mmCIF file of C-alpha atoms in Angstrom:
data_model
loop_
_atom_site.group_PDB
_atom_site.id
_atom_site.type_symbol
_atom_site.label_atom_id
_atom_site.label_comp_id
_atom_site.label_asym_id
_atom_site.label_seq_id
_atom_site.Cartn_x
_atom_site.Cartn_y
_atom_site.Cartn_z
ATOM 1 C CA UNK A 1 -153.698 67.717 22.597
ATOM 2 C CA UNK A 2 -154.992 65.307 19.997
ATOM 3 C CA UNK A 3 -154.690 61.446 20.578
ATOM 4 C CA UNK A 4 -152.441 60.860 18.247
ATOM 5 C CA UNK A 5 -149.733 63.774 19.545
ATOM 6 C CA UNK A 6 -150.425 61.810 23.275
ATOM 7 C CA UNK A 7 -149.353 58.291 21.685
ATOM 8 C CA UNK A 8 -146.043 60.702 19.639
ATOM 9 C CA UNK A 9 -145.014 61.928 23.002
ATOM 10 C CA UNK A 10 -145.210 58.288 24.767
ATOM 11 C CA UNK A 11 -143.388 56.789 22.314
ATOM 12 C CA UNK A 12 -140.405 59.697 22.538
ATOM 13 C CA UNK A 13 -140.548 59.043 26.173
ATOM 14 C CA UNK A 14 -139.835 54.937 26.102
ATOM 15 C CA UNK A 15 -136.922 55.993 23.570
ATOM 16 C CA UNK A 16 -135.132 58.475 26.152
ATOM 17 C CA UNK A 17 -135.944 55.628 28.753
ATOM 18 C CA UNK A 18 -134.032 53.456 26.550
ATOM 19 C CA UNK A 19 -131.277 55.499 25.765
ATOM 20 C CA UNK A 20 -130.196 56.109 29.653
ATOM 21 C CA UNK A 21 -129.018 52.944 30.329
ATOM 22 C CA UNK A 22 -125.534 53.960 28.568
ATOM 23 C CA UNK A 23 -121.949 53.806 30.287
ATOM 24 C CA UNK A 24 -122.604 56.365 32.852
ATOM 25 C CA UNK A 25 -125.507 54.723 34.408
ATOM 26 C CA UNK A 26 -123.778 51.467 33.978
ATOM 27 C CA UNK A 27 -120.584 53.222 36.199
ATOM 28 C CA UNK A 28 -122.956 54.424 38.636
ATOM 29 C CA UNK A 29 -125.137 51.467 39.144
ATOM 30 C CA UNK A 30 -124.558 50.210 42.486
ATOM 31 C CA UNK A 31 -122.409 47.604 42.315
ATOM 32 C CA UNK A 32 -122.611 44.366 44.629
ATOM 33 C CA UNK A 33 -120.013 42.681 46.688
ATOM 34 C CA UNK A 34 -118.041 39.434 45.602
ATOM 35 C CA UNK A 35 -119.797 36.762 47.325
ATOM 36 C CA UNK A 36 -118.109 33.382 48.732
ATOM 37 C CA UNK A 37 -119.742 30.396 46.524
ATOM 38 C CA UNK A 38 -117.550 27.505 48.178
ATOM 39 C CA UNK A 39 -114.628 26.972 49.839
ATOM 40 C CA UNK A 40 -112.916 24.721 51.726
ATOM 41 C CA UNK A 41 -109.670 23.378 53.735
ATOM 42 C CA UNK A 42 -107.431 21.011 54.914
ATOM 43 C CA UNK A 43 -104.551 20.075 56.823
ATOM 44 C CA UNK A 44 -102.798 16.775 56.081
ATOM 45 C CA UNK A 45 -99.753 15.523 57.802
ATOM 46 C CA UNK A 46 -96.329 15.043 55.552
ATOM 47 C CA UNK A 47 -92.532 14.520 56.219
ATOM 48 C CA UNK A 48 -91.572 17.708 57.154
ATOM 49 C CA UNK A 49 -94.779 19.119 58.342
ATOM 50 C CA UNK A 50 -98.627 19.627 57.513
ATOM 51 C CA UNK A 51 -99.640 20.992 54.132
ATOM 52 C CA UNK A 52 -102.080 23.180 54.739
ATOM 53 C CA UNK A 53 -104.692 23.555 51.500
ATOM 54 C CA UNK A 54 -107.699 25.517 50.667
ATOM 55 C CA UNK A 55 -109.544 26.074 48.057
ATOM 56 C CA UNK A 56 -112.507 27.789 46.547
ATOM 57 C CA UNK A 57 -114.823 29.933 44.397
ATOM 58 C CA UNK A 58 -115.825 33.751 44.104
ATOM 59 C CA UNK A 59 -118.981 34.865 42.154
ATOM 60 C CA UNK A 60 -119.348 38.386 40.605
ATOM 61 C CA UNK A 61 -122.667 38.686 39.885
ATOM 62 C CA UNK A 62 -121.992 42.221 38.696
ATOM 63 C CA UNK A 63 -122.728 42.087 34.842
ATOM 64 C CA UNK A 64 -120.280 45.240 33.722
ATOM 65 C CA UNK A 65 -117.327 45.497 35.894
ATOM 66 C CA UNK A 66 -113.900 43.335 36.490
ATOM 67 C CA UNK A 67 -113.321 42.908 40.419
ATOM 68 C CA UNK A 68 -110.006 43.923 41.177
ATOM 69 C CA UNK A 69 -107.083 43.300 44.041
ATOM 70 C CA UNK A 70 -109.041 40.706 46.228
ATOM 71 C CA UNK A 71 -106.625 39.605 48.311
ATOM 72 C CA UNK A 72 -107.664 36.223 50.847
ATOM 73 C CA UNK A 73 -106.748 36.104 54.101
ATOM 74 C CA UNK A 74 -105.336 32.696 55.276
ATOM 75 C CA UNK A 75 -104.964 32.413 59.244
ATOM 76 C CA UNK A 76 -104.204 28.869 60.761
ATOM 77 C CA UNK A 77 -104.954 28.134 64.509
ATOM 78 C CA UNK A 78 -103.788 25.487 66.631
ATOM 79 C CA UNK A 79 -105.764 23.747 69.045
ATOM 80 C CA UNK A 80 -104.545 26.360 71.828
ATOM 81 C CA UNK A 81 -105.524 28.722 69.332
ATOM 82 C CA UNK A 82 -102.434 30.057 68.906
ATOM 83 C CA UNK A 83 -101.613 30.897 65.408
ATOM 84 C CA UNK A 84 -99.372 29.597 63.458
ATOM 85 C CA UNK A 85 -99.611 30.875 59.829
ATOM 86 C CA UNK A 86 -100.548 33.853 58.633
ATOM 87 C CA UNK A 87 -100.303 34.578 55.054
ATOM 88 C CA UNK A 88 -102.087 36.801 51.827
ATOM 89 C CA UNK A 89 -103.046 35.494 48.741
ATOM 90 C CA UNK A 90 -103.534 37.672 46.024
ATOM 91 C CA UNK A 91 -105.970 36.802 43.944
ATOM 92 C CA UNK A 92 -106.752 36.893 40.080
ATOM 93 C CA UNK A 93 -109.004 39.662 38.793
ATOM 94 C CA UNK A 94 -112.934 38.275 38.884
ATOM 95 C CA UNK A 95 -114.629 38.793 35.677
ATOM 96 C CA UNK A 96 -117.920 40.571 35.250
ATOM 97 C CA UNK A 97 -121.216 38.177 35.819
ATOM 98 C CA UNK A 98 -118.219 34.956 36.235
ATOM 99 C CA UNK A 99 -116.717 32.842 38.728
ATOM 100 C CA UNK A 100 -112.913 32.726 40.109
ATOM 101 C CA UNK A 101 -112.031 29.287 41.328
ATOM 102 C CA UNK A 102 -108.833 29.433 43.126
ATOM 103 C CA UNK A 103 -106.561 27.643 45.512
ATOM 104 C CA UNK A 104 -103.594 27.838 47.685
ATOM 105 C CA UNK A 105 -100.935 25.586 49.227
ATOM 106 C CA UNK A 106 -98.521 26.354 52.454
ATOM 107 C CA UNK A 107 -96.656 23.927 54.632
ATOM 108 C CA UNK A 108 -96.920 24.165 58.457
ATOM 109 C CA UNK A 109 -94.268 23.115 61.390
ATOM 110 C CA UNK A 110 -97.220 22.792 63.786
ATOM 111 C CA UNK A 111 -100.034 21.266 63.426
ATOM 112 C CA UNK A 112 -102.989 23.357 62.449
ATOM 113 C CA UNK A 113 -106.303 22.607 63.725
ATOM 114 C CA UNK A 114 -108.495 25.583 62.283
ATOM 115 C CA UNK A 115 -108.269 27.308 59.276
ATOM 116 C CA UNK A 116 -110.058 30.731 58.341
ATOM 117 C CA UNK A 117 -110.209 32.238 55.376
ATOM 118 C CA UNK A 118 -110.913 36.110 55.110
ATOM 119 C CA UNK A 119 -111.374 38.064 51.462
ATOM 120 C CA UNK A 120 -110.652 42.067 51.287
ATOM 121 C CA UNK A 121 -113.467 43.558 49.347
ATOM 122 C CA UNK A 122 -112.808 43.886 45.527
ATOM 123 C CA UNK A 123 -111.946 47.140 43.442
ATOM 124 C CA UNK A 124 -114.199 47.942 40.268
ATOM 125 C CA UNK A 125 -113.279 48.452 36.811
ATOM 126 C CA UNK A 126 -115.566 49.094 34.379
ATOM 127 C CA UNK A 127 -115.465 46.756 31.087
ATOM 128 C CA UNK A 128 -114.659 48.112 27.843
ATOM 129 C CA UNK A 129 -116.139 44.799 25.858
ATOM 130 C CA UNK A 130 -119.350 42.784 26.980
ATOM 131 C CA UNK A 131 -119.197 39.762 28.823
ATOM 132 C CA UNK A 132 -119.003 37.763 25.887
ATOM 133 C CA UNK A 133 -115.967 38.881 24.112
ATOM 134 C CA UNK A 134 -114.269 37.561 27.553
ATOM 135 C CA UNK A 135 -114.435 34.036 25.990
ATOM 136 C CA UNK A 136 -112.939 31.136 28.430
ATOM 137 C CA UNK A 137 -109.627 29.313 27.665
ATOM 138 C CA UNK A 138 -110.057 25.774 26.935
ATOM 139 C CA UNK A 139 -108.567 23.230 28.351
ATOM 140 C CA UNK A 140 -108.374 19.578 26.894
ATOM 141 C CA UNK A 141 -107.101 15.864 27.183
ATOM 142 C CA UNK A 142 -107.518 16.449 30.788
ATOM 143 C CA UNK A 143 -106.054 13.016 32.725
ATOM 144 C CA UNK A 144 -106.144 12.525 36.232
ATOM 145 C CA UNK A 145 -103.934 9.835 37.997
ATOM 146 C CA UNK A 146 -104.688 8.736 42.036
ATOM 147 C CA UNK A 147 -101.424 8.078 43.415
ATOM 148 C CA UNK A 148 -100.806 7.099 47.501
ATOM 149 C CA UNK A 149 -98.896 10.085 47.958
ATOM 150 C CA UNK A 150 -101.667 12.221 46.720
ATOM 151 C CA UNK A 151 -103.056 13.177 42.976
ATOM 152 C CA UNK A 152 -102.241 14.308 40.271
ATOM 153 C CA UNK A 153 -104.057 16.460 37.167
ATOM 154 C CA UNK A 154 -102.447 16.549 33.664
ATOM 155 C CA UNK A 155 -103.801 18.576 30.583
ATOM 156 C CA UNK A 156 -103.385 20.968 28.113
ATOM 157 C CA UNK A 157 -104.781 24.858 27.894
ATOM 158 C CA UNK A 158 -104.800 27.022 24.726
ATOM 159 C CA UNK A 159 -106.304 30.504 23.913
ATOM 160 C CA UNK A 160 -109.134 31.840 21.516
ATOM 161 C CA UNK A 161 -107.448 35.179 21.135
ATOM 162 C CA UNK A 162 -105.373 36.323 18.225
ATOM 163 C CA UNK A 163 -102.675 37.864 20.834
ATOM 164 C CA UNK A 164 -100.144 35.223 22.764
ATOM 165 C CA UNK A 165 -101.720 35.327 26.670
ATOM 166 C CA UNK A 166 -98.706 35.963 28.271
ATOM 167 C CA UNK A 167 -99.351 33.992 31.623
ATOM 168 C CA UNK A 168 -102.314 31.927 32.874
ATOM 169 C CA UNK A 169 -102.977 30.542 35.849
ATOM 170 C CA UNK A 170 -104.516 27.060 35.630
ATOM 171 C CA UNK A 171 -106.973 25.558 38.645
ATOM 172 C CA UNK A 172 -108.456 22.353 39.466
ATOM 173 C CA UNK A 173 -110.676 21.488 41.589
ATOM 174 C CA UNK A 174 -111.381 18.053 43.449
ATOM 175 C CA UNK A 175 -115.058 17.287 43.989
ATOM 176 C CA UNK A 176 -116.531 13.859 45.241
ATOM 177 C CA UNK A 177 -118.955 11.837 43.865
ATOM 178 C CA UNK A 178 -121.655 13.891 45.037
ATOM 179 C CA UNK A 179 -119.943 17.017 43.963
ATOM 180 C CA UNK A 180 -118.708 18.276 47.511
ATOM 181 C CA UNK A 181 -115.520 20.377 47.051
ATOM 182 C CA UNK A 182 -112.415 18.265 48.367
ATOM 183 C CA UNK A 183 -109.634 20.547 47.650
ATOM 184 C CA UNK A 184 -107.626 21.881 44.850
ATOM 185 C CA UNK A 185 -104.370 22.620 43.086
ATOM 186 C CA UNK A 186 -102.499 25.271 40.602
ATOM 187 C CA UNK A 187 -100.245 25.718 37.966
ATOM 188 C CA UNK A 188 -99.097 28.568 35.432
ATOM 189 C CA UNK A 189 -98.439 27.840 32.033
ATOM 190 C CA UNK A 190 -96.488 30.726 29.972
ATOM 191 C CA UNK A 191 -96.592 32.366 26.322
ATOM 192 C CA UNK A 192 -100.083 30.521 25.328
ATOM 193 C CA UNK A 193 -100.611 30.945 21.629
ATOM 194 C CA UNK A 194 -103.983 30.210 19.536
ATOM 195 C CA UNK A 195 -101.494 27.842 16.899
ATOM 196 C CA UNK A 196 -100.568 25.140 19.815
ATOM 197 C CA UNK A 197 -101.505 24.525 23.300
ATOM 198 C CA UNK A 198 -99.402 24.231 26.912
ATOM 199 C CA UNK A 199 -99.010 21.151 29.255
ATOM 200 C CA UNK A 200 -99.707 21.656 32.668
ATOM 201 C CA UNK A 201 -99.217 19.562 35.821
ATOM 202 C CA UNK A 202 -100.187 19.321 39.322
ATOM 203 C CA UNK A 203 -99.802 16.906 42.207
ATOM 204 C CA UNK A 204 -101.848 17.603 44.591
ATOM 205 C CA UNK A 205 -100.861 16.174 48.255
ATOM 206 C CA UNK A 206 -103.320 18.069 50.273
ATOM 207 C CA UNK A 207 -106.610 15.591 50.487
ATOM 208 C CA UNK A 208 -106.736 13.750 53.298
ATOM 209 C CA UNK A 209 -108.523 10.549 51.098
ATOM 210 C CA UNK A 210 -108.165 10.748 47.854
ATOM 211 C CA UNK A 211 -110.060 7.803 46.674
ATOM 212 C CA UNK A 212 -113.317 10.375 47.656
ATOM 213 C CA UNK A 213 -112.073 12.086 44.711
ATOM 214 C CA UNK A 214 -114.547 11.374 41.640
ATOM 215 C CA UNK A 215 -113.494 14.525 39.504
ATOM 216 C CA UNK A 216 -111.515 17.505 38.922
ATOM 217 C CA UNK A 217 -113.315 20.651 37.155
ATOM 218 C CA UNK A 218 -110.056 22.749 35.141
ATOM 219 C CA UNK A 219 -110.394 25.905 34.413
ATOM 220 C CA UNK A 220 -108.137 28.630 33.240
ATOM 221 C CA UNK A 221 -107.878 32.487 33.760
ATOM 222 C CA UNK A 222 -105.480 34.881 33.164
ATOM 223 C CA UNK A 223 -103.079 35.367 35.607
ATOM 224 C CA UNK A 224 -102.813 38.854 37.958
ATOM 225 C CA UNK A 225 -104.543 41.156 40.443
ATOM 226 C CA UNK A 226 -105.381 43.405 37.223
ATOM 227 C CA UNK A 227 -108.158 42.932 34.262
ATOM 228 C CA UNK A 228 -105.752 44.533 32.101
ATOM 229 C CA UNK A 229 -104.469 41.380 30.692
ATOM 230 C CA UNK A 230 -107.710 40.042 29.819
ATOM 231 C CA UNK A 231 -108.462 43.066 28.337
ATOM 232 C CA UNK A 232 -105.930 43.464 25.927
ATOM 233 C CA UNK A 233 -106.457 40.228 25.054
ATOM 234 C CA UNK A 234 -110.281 40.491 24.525
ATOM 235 C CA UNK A 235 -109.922 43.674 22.488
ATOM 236 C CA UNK A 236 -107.058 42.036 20.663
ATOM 237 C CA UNK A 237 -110.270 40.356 19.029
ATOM 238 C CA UNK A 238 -110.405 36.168 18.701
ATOM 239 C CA UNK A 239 -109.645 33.708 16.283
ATOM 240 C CA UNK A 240 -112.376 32.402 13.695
ATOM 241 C CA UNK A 241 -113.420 29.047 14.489
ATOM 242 C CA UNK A 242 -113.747 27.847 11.121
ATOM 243 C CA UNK A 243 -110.698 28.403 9.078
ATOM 244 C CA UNK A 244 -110.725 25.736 5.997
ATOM 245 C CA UNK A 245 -112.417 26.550 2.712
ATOM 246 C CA UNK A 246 -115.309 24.233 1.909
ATOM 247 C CA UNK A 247 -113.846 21.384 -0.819
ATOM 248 C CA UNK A 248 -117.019 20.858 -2.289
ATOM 249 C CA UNK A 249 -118.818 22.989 -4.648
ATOM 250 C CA UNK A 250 -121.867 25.433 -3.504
ATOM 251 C CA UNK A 251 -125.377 24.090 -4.428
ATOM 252 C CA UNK A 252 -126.767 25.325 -7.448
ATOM 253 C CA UNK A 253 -129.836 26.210 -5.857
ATOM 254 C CA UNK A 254 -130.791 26.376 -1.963
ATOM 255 C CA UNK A 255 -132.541 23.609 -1.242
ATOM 256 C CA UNK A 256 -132.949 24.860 2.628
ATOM 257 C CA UNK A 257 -135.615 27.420 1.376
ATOM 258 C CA UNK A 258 -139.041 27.515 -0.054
ATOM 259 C CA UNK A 259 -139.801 29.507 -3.137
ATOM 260 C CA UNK A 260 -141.533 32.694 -2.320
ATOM 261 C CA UNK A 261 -144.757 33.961 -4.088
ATOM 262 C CA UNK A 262 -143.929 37.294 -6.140
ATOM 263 C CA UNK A 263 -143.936 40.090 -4.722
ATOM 264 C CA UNK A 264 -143.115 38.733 -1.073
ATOM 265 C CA UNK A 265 -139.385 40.407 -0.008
ATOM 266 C CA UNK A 266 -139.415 39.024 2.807
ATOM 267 C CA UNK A 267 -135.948 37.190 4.063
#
């Protein structure tokens, strides 16, 4: 075998390298679990009874696949350790290599004095786009008002997909000053179109002392157990950001660009 047949082979061998990282591998890569980046609770005493909050975030650091059906676990204890609630949360799907905030509200006879919060391992899809054609939804003019009877988030969400997103789910979380997680709210805007955007409000009676409360990080995700709606939206393709014609006329010549000697093609 000559050299250069040696350096032929090599070279055929780094190309069939490359081309076995395709969807199958992908789907049988092992895939890791959701892990718990923050969370927190609290129990705050109202007329009526204790509003019990908690709130959190999930991290998929799995770069091709949606996690599906997580459901958390909410069990409050009293000091007996008796419990008093019970309840499942179903959450949104988690998207691949992104973070799920989330949060969740109930209102207690007793008073609670633990709360424990328990997630059911996630199902996995497998992507049909990359992770950036899952662009985020923004959310703007974002006003927050501190009130004695708790606090309340105003804004407006809107979409960057061509298709109407039938439902989202809107979180905020409360962080302090040094960005410790207080607590958190939600609300669900409907029929979110890329022409206008949707209000949303939340008041939020669940921190115990809300002048700790420095910010509130919004974010917005499409609402369900399933990645199908993010999906169809995703492959539903997005709207241009730039839209309007230029008004003035094109330069005669480019004056970003150096003339070239002859001969030289390059771009």
């Amino acid at each position: 075998m000559t050299h250069s047949t040696r350096i032929v082979g090599a070279i055929a061998l780094l190309l069939l390298a490359g081309c076995s990282t395709g969807p199958e591998q992908r789907e049988a890569a092992p895939l890791k679990p959701l892990t718990v980046k923050e969370q927190v609770s609290s129990v705050v005493k109202k007329d009526g009874g204790y509003v019990v909050n908690w709130a959190g975030v999930l991290a998929n650091s799995n770069p091709w696949h949606f996690g599906e059906n997580v459901v958390a676990t909410v069990i409050a204890k009293d000091a007996a350790g008796k419990e008093i609630i019970r309840l499942q949360q179903p959450l949104d799907a988690v998207p691949p290599a992104g973070l799920l905030p989330f949060s969740g509200e109930v209102v207690a006879t007793e008073q609670p004095t633990r709360v424990d919060i328990d997630y059911r391992p996630a199902e996995w899809r497998l992507a049909g786009r990359i992770v950036s054609a899952f662009q985020p939804f923004p959310v703007t003019d974002v006003m927050t008002v501190r009130r004695e009877n708790g606090y309340v988030v105003v804004g407006y969400v809107g979409t960057p997909y061509r298709l109407p997103a039938g439902s989202l789910e809107v979180t905020a979380l409360l962080r302090d000053k040094d960005g410790k997680l207080l607590g958190g709210g939600s609300a669900f805007v409907d029929d979110v179109r890329s022409d206008s955007t949707r209000r949303f409000v939340m008041h939020i009676e669940s921190v115990p002392n809300t002048k700790q409360i420095a910010k509130a990080e919004v974010e917005a995700h499409t609402w369900g157990s399933s990645s199908r709606p993010y999906e169809q939206l995703a492959l539903g393709g997005s709207v241009p950001m730039h839209t309007v014609k230029p008004t003035t006329a094109a330069f005669a010549r480019d004056r970003g660009r150096q003339g070239m000697a002859a001969g030289d093609a390059r771009p």
